[in-house]
Amino acid sequence: MSRKLALSGTIVRGLGEGTFYMSMGHYRKEIKKKLGFNAYPGTLNLKVAKKQSDLLKGIAPIKINAYKSGNKILGGANCYKAKIKNISGSIIVPDLTKHKDVIEFIAPVHLKSELKLRDGNKINIELLK
């Protein structure tokens, strides 16, 4: 029997960039095709201990491709299917990020509203195979 892999962290306010990227057609199409859902335009941000984010290193990621828009290259991301409580989604780790010790989670719904969460709440993310 394999042990469930889970990460835990504290919900923190993001930089507001997740909404921008999750609204872009390229990323929306890639996420739908590779993860199987339409992502809510935003991310839930969790502050985690370094050893928590290191758990992802042993898992093969689902790759979201980078793309070029005009003369600007927009980075790709590694995704890991996961769920928070009963809502399936994905941890998304952008190739280019300003976050330190923060994991971003995407889902088909606005998680804070759906699960009645607030900044400062502790939460677990269960990684799915």
XYZ file of C-alpha atoms in Angstrom:
129
model
C 0.000 0.000 0.000
C 1.485 3.350 -0.956
C 1.472 6.214 1.457
C -0.465 9.357 0.569
C 1.734 12.320 -0.216
C 0.503 15.566 1.274
C 1.788 19.098 1.633
C 0.620 21.506 4.274
C 0.916 25.247 4.411
C -0.658 28.526 5.383
C -2.825 30.497 2.957
C -1.205 33.808 2.011
C -2.162 36.666 -0.284
C -0.627 36.333 -3.743
C 0.998 38.854 -6.034
C -2.100 39.074 -8.254
C -0.242 37.617 -11.215
C -2.031 34.244 -11.144
C -5.247 35.912 -12.300
C -3.459 37.467 -15.282
C -1.847 34.214 -16.417
C -4.836 31.964 -15.687
C -6.962 34.257 -17.903
C -4.686 33.891 -20.950
C -5.967 31.697 -23.776
C -2.721 29.735 -24.188
C -2.590 28.668 -20.541
C -6.348 28.013 -20.356
C -6.118 25.645 -23.366
C -3.008 23.856 -22.067
C -4.543 23.353 -18.600
C -7.822 22.055 -20.046
C -5.998 19.672 -22.396
C -3.384 18.385 -19.934
C -5.148 18.614 -16.554
C -8.747 18.102 -17.667
C -10.426 21.183 -16.188
C -11.022 24.867 -16.854
C -9.026 26.698 -14.197
C -10.623 29.473 -12.165
C -8.701 32.657 -13.143
C -6.522 32.888 -10.044
C -4.394 30.776 -7.739
C -4.542 29.844 -4.077
C -1.152 30.565 -2.509
C 0.273 28.503 0.346
C 3.377 29.367 2.307
C 5.224 26.093 2.894
C 8.432 24.900 4.504
C 11.259 24.164 2.035
C 11.083 20.421 2.814
C 7.414 20.495 1.764
C 8.114 21.839 -1.729
C 11.028 19.354 -2.040
C 8.411 16.542 -1.971
C 7.472 17.531 -5.537
C 10.967 16.687 -6.804
C 10.218 12.954 -6.702
C 7.094 13.252 -8.871
C 6.981 13.477 -12.659
C 5.327 16.801 -13.557
C 2.715 17.514 -16.202
C 4.350 20.205 -18.341
C 2.508 23.359 -19.423
C 4.418 24.799 -22.367
C 5.907 28.277 -22.593
C 4.932 30.426 -25.541
C 5.876 33.602 -27.321
C 3.562 36.607 -27.439
C 4.956 39.312 -29.698
C 8.571 39.701 -28.590
C 7.908 38.437 -25.065
C 8.388 34.832 -23.969
C 5.899 33.697 -21.333
C 7.203 30.826 -19.241
C 5.795 27.376 -18.879
C 5.031 25.538 -15.658
C 5.179 22.138 -13.997
C 1.876 20.840 -12.647
C 1.094 18.129 -10.130
C -2.454 16.785 -9.819
C -3.698 17.238 -6.294
C -6.758 18.043 -4.229
C -7.746 20.237 -1.317
C -10.518 18.628 0.738
C -12.887 17.300 -1.943
C -11.823 19.643 -4.771
C -9.434 18.296 -7.387
C -7.020 20.666 -9.071
C -3.291 21.028 -9.470
C -0.237 22.521 -7.854
C 1.289 24.772 -10.499
C 4.964 25.735 -10.341
C 5.785 28.420 -12.929
C 9.209 28.191 -14.601
C 9.608 31.896 -13.792
C 8.335 33.022 -10.392
C 9.022 35.646 -7.739
C 7.610 33.414 -4.999
C 9.868 31.988 -2.305
C 8.498 29.034 -0.320
C 5.025 29.565 -1.779
C 3.095 26.905 -3.681
C 0.281 27.914 -6.028
C -2.818 25.765 -6.473
C -5.305 25.985 -9.338
C -8.789 24.481 -9.445
C -12.018 24.804 -11.439
C -13.566 26.925 -8.646
C -12.646 29.874 -6.414
C -11.285 27.842 -3.498
C -11.510 30.546 -0.829
C -15.254 30.981 -1.473
C -16.009 27.300 -2.027
C -14.211 26.081 1.122
C -14.722 29.251 3.211
C -10.984 29.856 3.556
C -9.125 32.999 4.589
C -5.521 34.167 4.562
C -3.787 32.655 7.580
C -5.749 29.358 7.505
C -3.662 26.178 7.537
C -4.551 23.685 4.841
C -3.404 20.355 3.396
C -2.959 19.467 -0.260
C -3.117 15.782 -1.115
C -1.032 14.835 -4.148
C -2.780 12.480 -6.579
C -1.084 9.833 -8.665
